[in-house]
Coordinates of C-alpha atoms and ligand atoms in Angstrom, one line a residue:
X1 CA 16.2 -11.8 -1.0
X2 CA 14.3 -11.2 -4.3
X3 CA 11.3 -12.7 -4.3
X4 CA 10.2 -13.9 -8.2
X5 CA 6.6 -14.4 -8.9
X6 CA 4.8 -16.6 -12.2
X7 CA 1.4 -17.2 -12.6
X8 CA 0.6 -17.4 -10.0
X9 CA -3.1 -18.7 -9.2
X10 CA -5.5 -19.1 -6.5
X11 CA -9.4 -20.6 -6.5
X12 CA -11.5 -20.4 -4.5
X13 CA -15.2 -22.1 -4.6
X14 CA -17.4 -20.4 -2.1
X15 CA -21.3 -20.9 -2.1
X16 CA -21.0 -22.9 -5.6
X17 CA -18.7 -20.2 -6.8
X18 CA -15.8 -19.7 -8.2
X19 CA -13.4 -17.2 -6.7
X20 CA -10.0 -16.0 -8.4
X21 CA -8.3 -15.0 -5.5
X22 CA -5.5 -14.5 -7.7
X23 CA -5.5 -14.0 -11.4
X24 CA -2.1 -15.6 -12.9
X25 CA 0.1 -13.2 -10.7
X26 CA 3.8 -12.4 -12.7
X27 CA 5.6 -9.9 -9.5
X28 CA 9.4 -9.5 -8.9
X29 CA 9.7 -8.6 -5.5
X30 CA 13.0 -6.9 -5.6
X31 CA 15.4 -7.7 -2.5
X32 CA 16.3 -5.5 0.6
X33 CA 13.9 -3.2 -0.1
X34 CA 10.2 -2.5 1.8
X35 CA 7.5 -3.7 -0.9
X36 CA 3.5 -3.0 -0.9
X37 CA 1.1 -4.2 -1.9
X38 CA -1.9 -2.4 -1.6
X39 CA -5.4 -2.8 -2.7
X40 CA -8.9 -2.6 -1.6
X41 CA -10.6 -5.4 0.8
X42 CA -10.6 -9.1 -1.3
X43 CA -8.3 -8.8 -4.2
X44 CA -5.6 -11.2 -2.9
X45 CA -2.9 -10.1 -0.9
X46 CA -3.5 -11.5 2.4
X47 CA -3.5 -15.0 -0.1
X48 CA -0.3 -14.2 -2.1
X49 CA 1.1 -13.7 1.2
X50 CA 0.6 -16.7 2.2
X51 CA 1.2 -18.1 -0.9
X52 CA 5.0 -16.6 -0.9
X53 CA 5.0 -17.8 3.6
X54 CA 4.2 -21.5 2.7
X55 CA 0.4 -21.2 4.3
X56 CA -1.2 -21.2 0.8
X57 CA -0.7 -24.0 -1.7
X58 CA -1.6 -22.0 -5.1
X59 CA -3.5 -23.6 -8.1
X60 CA -1.4 -22.6 -10.9
X61 CA 2.3 -21.0 -11.4
X62 CA 5.7 -20.9 -9.4
X63 CA 7.4 -19.1 -7.2
X64 CA 10.6 -18.5 -6.5
X65 CA 12.7 -16.8 -3.7
X66 CA 16.8 -15.9 -4.0
X67 CA 17.3 -18.6 -6.3
X68 CA 15.2 -21.1 -5.0
X69 CA 12.1 -22.6 -6.3
X70 CA 9.7 -23.1 -3.4
X71 CA 6.6 -24.1 -4.3
X72 CA 5.9 -24.9 -8.9
X73 CA 2.9 -26.9 -10.1
X74 CA 4.3 -28.3 -12.8
X75 CA 8.1 -29.3 -10.9
X76 CA 6.2 -30.5 -7.5
X77 CA 8.1 -28.8 -5.9
X78 CA 6.8 -27.7 -2.5
X79 CA 9.3 -25.9 0.7
X80 CA 7.3 -26.4 3.9
X81 CA 7.2 -22.7 5.4
X82 CA 9.7 -23.6 8.1
X83 CA 12.2 -24.0 5.4
X84 CA 11.8 -21.3 3.5
X85 CA 13.6 -18.5 5.8
X86 CA 11.0 -16.2 6.3
X87 CA 9.8 -14.2 9.2
X88 CA 5.7 -13.3 9.7
X89 CA 3.6 -10.7 11.4
X90 CA 0.3 -11.1 11.9
X91 CA -2.7 -8.4 11.3
X92 CA -3.5 -10.1 15.4
X93 CA 0.5 -10.5 15.7
X94 CA -0.3 -13.6 17.1
X95 CA 1.1 -12.7 19.9
X96 CA 0.5 -16.0 22.5
X97 CA -1.2 -14.5 25.5
X98 CA -0.3 -17.6 28.4
X99 CA 3.8 -16.2 27.6
X100 CA 6.1 -13.2 28.7
X101 CA 8.0 -11.8 25.9
X102 CA 11.5 -13.4 26.3
X103 CA 8.9 -17.0 25.5
X104 CA 7.2 -15.3 22.6
X105 CA 10.0 -13.6 20.8
X106 CA 12.0 -17.2 21.7
X107 CA 9.3 -19.2 20.2
X108 CA 10.6 -19.5 16.7
X109 CA 14.1 -21.1 18.1
X110 CA 12.6 -23.5 20.8
X111 CA 10.8 -25.3 18.1
X112 CA 13.7 -25.8 16.3
X113 CA 15.3 -26.8 19.6
X114 CA 18.9 -24.0 19.5
X115 CA 20.6 -24.5 22.6
X116 CA 19.3 -22.1 25.3
X117 CA 22.2 -19.6 25.7
X118 CA 22.2 -18.7 21.7
X119 CA 18.4 -18.2 22.3
X120 CA 19.4 -15.6 25.3
X121 CA 21.4 -14.0 22.7
X122 CA 19.4 -13.8 20.0
X123 CA 16.3 -12.7 21.5
X124 CA 18.0 -10.0 23.7
X125 CA 19.9 -8.7 19.9
X126 CA 15.6 -8.6 18.8
X127 CA 14.1 -7.0 21.8
X128 CA 17.2 -4.5 22.0
X129 CA 16.5 -4.0 17.8
X130 CA 12.8 -3.1 19.2
X131 CA 13.3 -1.0 22.3
X132 CA 12.4 -3.9 24.4
X133 CA 14.9 -4.6 26.7
X134 CA 14.1 -4.6 30.3
X135 CA 10.8 -6.4 28.9
X136 CA 11.5 -10.4 28.2
X137 CA 9.3 -11.1 32.5
X138 CA 6.6 -8.9 30.9
X139 CA 3.8 -11.1 30.5
X140 CA 2.3 -10.5 26.6
X141 CA -1.3 -9.6 28.2
X142 CA 0.4 -6.8 30.1
X143 CA 1.4 -5.1 27.0
X144 CA 0.1 -1.9 24.6
X145 CA -1.1 -2.3 21.6
X146 CA 2.1 -0.7 20.1
X147 CA 3.7 -2.7 22.4
X148 CA 2.9 -6.2 20.8
X149 CA 3.5 -5.2 18.0
X150 CA 7.1 -4.5 18.7
X151 CA 7.2 -7.9 20.2
X152 CA 5.3 -10.0 17.0
X153 CA 8.4 -7.8 14.9
X154 CA 11.5 -9.3 17.4
X155 CA 9.5 -13.0 17.0
X156 CA 9.5 -12.3 13.7
X157 CA 13.3 -11.1 13.2
X158 CA 14.9 -13.5 16.2
X159 CA 15.6 -16.2 13.9
X160 CA 17.7 -13.8 11.7
X161 CA 15.2 -14.5 8.1
X162 CA 16.4 -13.1 5.1
X163 CA 12.4 -12.3 4.4
X164 CA 9.7 -10.3 6.1
X165 CA 6.5 -10.5 5.6
X166 CA 3.7 -7.9 7.0
X167 CA -0.3 -8.5 7.0
X168 CA -1.1 -5.3 7.5
X169 CA 0.3 -4.9 10.9
X170 CA -0.6 -1.7 12.1
X171 CA -4.4 -1.6 11.5
X172 CA -5.2 -2.4 14.9
X173 CA -3.2 0.2 16.2
X174 CA -5.4 3.5 17.0
X175 CA -4.5 6.7 14.2
X176 CA -2.4 8.7 16.5
X177 CA -0.5 5.2 17.3
X178 CA -0.8 3.5 13.8
X179 CA 1.1 7.6 12.3
X180 CA 4.2 7.0 15.5
X181 CA 5.0 3.1 15.3
X182 CA 4.5 3.3 11.1
X183 CA 7.8 5.4 11.5
X184 CA 8.9 3.5 13.9
X185 CA 8.3 0.9 11.2
X186 CA 10.2 2.3 8.3
X187 CA 13.4 3.1 10.5
X188 CA 13.6 -0.6 11.8
X189 CA 13.1 -1.9 8.4
X190 CA 15.4 0.4 6.3
X191 CA 17.9 -0.4 9.5
X192 CA 18.0 -4.3 8.6
X193 CA 18.5 -3.8 5.0
X194 CA 16.0 -7.2 4.1
X195 CA 13.8 -8.1 1.8
X196 CA 10.1 -6.7 3.7
X197 CA 6.8 -7.8 1.7
X198 CA 3.9 -5.1 3.0
X199 CA -0.1 -6.0 3.0
X200 CA -1.7 -3.1 3.7
X201 CA -5.6 -1.9 2.0
X202 CA -4.2 1.7 3.1
X203 CA -3.3 4.4 0.6
X204 CA -1.1 6.2 2.9
X205 CA 0.8 3.6 4.6
X206 CA 2.0 2.7 1.6
X207 CA 2.9 6.1 0.7
X208 CA 4.9 6.5 3.6
X209 CA 6.3 3.2 4.1
X210 CA 7.4 1.2 0.5
X211 CA 9.9 1.8 -1.6
X212 CA 7.6 0.4 -4.3
X213 CA 3.6 -0.4 -3.9
X214 CA 2.0 -3.0 -6.4
X215 CA -1.6 -2.0 -6.6
X216 CA -3.9 -4.9 -6.2
X217 CA -7.6 -6.1 -8.4
X218 CA -9.2 -8.8 -7.8
X219 CA -6.7 -11.1 -8.2
X220 CA -4.4 -9.0 -10.4
X221 CA -1.7 -6.7 -9.7
X222 CA -2.3 -3.2 -11.7
X223 CA 0.7 -1.3 -11.4
X224 CA 4.1 -1.2 -10.0
X225 CA 5.8 2.1 -9.2
X226 CA 7.1 4.5 -6.5
X227 CA 4.9 6.2 -4.3
X228 CA 5.5 9.4 -6.0
X229 CA 5.6 7.7 -9.3
X230 CA 1.9 6.2 -8.5
X231 CA 0.4 8.5 -7.2
X232 CA 1.6 11.9 -9.0
X233 CA 1.6 10.1 -12.3
X234 CA -0.1 7.0 -12.4
X235 CA -1.0 4.7 -15.8
X236 CA -4.2 3.7 -14.4
X237 CA -7.5 4.8 -13.0
X238 CA -8.5 2.5 -10.6
X239 CA -4.9 3.2 -9.1
X240 CA -5.3 6.9 -9.4
X241 CA -8.6 7.0 -7.9
X242 CA -7.6 4.5 -4.9
X243 CA -4.4 5.7 -4.1
X244 CA -5.3 9.7 -3.3
X245 CA -8.3 11.5 -3.7
X246 CA -8.9 12.4 -7.3
X247 CA -11.0 14.6 -9.8
X248 CA -11.8 12.7 -12.9
X249 CA -12.8 14.7 -15.4
X250 CA -13.7 12.6 -18.7
X251 CA -13.3 13.8 -22.7
X252 CA -10.7 12.9 -25.0
X253 CA -8.4 13.8 -26.7
X254 CA -8.3 16.4 -28.5
X255 CA -4.3 17.0 -29.3
X256 CA -0.7 16.4 -28.6
X257 CA 2.8 18.1 -28.3
X258 CA 6.1 16.9 -26.4
X259 CA 4.8 15.8 -22.4
X260 CA 1.5 17.2 -22.9
X261 CA -2.1 17.0 -24.4
X262 CA -5.2 18.9 -24.7
X263 CA -8.1 16.5 -23.8
X264 CA -11.8 18.1 -25.2
X265 CA -14.9 17.6 -22.2
X266 CA -17.8 18.9 -20.9
X267 CA -16.6 21.9 -19.5
X268 CA -13.5 22.6 -22.2
X269 CA -10.0 22.1 -22.9
X270 CA -8.5 21.2 -20.0
X271 CA -3.9 20.7 -20.9
X272 CA -1.9 17.6 -18.8
X273 CA 1.2 15.6 -18.8
X274 CA 0.5 13.3 -20.8
X275 CA 3.1 9.8 -20.1
X276 CA 1.3 7.0 -21.1
X277 CA 1.3 8.9 -25.3
X278 CA -2.1 8.6 -25.4
X279 CA -3.3 9.6 -29.3
X280 CA -5.7 12.6 -30.6
X281 CA -9.5 10.9 -30.5
X282 CA -8.8 8.3 -27.9
X283 CA -11.5 8.4 -24.4
X284 CA -9.5 9.8 -21.3
X285 CA -9.9 10.9 -18.1
X286 CA -7.7 13.5 -16.6
X287 CA -6.6 13.6 -12.7
X288 CA -5.4 16.3 -10.9
X289 CA -5.9 16.2 -6.5
X290 CA -7.5 18.7 -4.7
X291 CA -4.3 19.9 -3.0
X292 CA -2.8 20.9 -6.7
X293 CA -5.6 23.6 -7.9
X294 CA -5.3 27.1 -6.3
X295 CA -9.1 28.9 -5.5
X296 CA -9.4 32.2 -6.4
X297 CA -12.6 35.2 -5.1
X298 CA -11.3 36.7 -7.8
X299 CA -11.4 36.2 -12.2
X300 CA -7.6 35.1 -12.6
X301 CA -6.0 36.0 -16.4
X302 CA -5.8 34.0 -19.4
X303 CA -4.2 30.7 -19.8
X304 CA -4.2 27.1 -19.4
X305 CA -6.7 25.0 -17.1
X306 CA -8.9 28.1 -15.6
X307 CA -12.7 27.7 -14.7
X308 CA -15.0 30.3 -13.0
X309 CA -17.7 28.1 -10.6
X310 CA -19.4 28.6 -7.6
X311 CA -18.5 27.4 -4.7
X312 CA -21.1 23.9 -3.5
X313 CA -20.3 23.5 -0.1
X314 CA -17.3 24.8 2.4
X315 CA -15.9 22.4 4.9
X316 CA -14.0 22.5 8.0
X317 CA -11.3 19.7 8.9
X318 CA -8.9 21.2 10.5
X319 CA -6.0 21.7 8.8
X320 CA -7.6 23.0 5.6
X321 CA -11.1 23.6 4.8
X322 CA -12.1 21.4 1.8
X323 CA -14.2 23.0 -0.8
X324 CA -16.4 21.5 -3.7
X325 CA -17.1 23.8 -7.2
X326 CA -19.5 23.2 -9.3
X327 CA -17.9 24.4 -13.3
X328 CA -21.3 22.6 -15.3
X329 CA -22.3 19.5 -14.5
X330 CA -18.2 18.9 -13.1
X331 CA -17.7 18.2 -9.4
X332 CA -13.9 20.1 -8.5
X333 CA -13.0 18.8 -5.3
X334 CA -10.2 21.2 -4.2
X335 CA -7.9 21.6 -0.6
X336 CA -8.7 25.2 0.6
X337 CA -6.2 27.2 2.8
X338 CA -8.4 28.6 6.4
X339 CA -7.2 32.3 5.5
X340 CA -9.6 32.4 2.2
X341 CA -12.6 34.7 3.5
X342 CA -14.7 33.1 1.1
X343 CA -18.4 31.2 1.9
X344 CA -20.3 28.7 0.3
X345 CA -22.6 29.9 -2.3
X346 CA -19.9 32.3 -3.8
X347 CA -18.6 33.0 -7.4
X348 CA -14.7 31.5 -7.7
X349 CA -11.9 30.4 -9.8
X350 CA -9.7 27.8 -9.7
X351 CA -6.5 27.4 -11.9
X352 CA -4.3 24.0 -12.2
X353 CA -1.3 24.1 -13.3
X354 CA -0.3 21.3 -16.6
X355 CA 2.3 19.6 -14.7
X356 CA 0.2 18.7 -11.9
X357 CA -2.0 17.2 -13.4
X358 CA -2.4 14.0 -15.4
X359 CA -3.9 12.0 -18.4
X360 CA -5.0 8.3 -18.2
X361 CA -6.3 6.3 -20.5
X362 CA -10.8 5.7 -19.5
X363 CA -10.4 2.2 -18.5
X364 CA -12.9 -0.7 -20.5
X365 CA -15.3 -0.9 -17.4
X366 CA -16.2 2.6 -17.1
Ligands
ADP401 P1 -7.7 -9.3 1.1 O1 -6.1 -10.1 2.0 O2 -6.4 -8.1 -0.1 O3 -8.4 -8.7 2.0 P2 -7.9 -12.0 0.9 O4 -6.4 -13.0 0.2 O5 -8.0 -13.0 1.8 O6 -7.5 -10.8 0.2 O7 -9.0 -12.8 0.2 C1 -8.9 -12.6 -2.0 C2 -10.0 -13.5 -2.1 O8 -10.1 -14.9 -1.3 C3 -11.8 -13.0 -1.6 O9 -12.8 -13.0 -2.4 C4 -11.6 -14.0 0.1 O10 -13.2 -14.0 0.2 C5 -11.4 -15.1 -0.6 N1 -11.2 -15.7 -0.3 C6 -9.6 -16.3 1.3 N2 -9.6 -17.3 1.1 C7 -10.7 -18.2 1.4 C8 -11.0 -19.4 1.6 N3 -10.9 -20.3 3.1 N4 -12.4 -20.1 1.0 C9 -13.1 -19.2 0.3 N5 -12.7 -17.8 -0.2 C10 -11.2 -17.6 0.0
MG402 MG1 -6.0 -9.6 3.9

């Protein structure tokens, strides 16, 4: 089921200060996809989710789920949460500690006064789906973090919602379990074929889980795209920086040819993808990700995007080293293979393919 959000605004007043938690958000969340709202803490993700669910009332705008308007200021429509056909998984799971697994999952059905046999069937189906069949009588307090998360998922699914919404559901799990659960969740959601709206501040979670990602900043959506597009070729400097590690080099567009443009920077000319069709003379930044920079001890031949610099630091991070190379005033962070024989202080060459770096307009506030 598609969700359409039009001109959604939600203001808070706190200590005499106006906070625009949502600032005229326009957004279409496509049906039957995993759609993620990604952004730093405080950018309005939870507020947007709670408005869709109906736990929060916006100030302006409209929310349409499928072909039903569930909230509209202008038309004076408010459909209460329980009639919106949605399931939600909260950050804290909100599992009832005094209930066992069965009672927790059955809760959305028993509050609707559904017949006992039907409840039993539906709970069994939901628990089987999250692979917790056999856990019915287990007290909620005797579950691991990962199991609690799955109980919360089963409870969100038990009433067969049209849309399921998640607010940072993995943030209470430790790193290893988070990775496993992320894969599991992707598997569950893909199998379900329902619309999933997923909120997180974790870029890796967003990239790994989503069909589409919307990046939010200060109450607004700044960019929407599939994970690869926003990672490899974002049109926004904030997004490029937020979604992955980025080397950003500022300069001015010198010339364009086909897919590429050349940017004049303090360390010389650099060629990169120019998907934004930035015109010659405009201020721009080049973004190159650490994993696309090759490092060599010896000077490499002539060509685009080759620089000589000094290895300022080399830090072991397990699967690789992270190297900082200074070229003039510019510092490049690169991923360095653990097999390479170099040491801090060495002169090195770096190079990167013009197809693996991209040009961005420079934001007015930077
Ligand atoms: P996120 O989920 O992205 O971290 P939120 O949607 O929770 O962000 O909050 C967005 C902004 O609105 C923040 O500045 C937050 O402090 C503010 N805010 C959220 N809820 C309230 C509230 N009930 N009263 C006052 N300010 C709030
Ligand atoms: Mg939040």
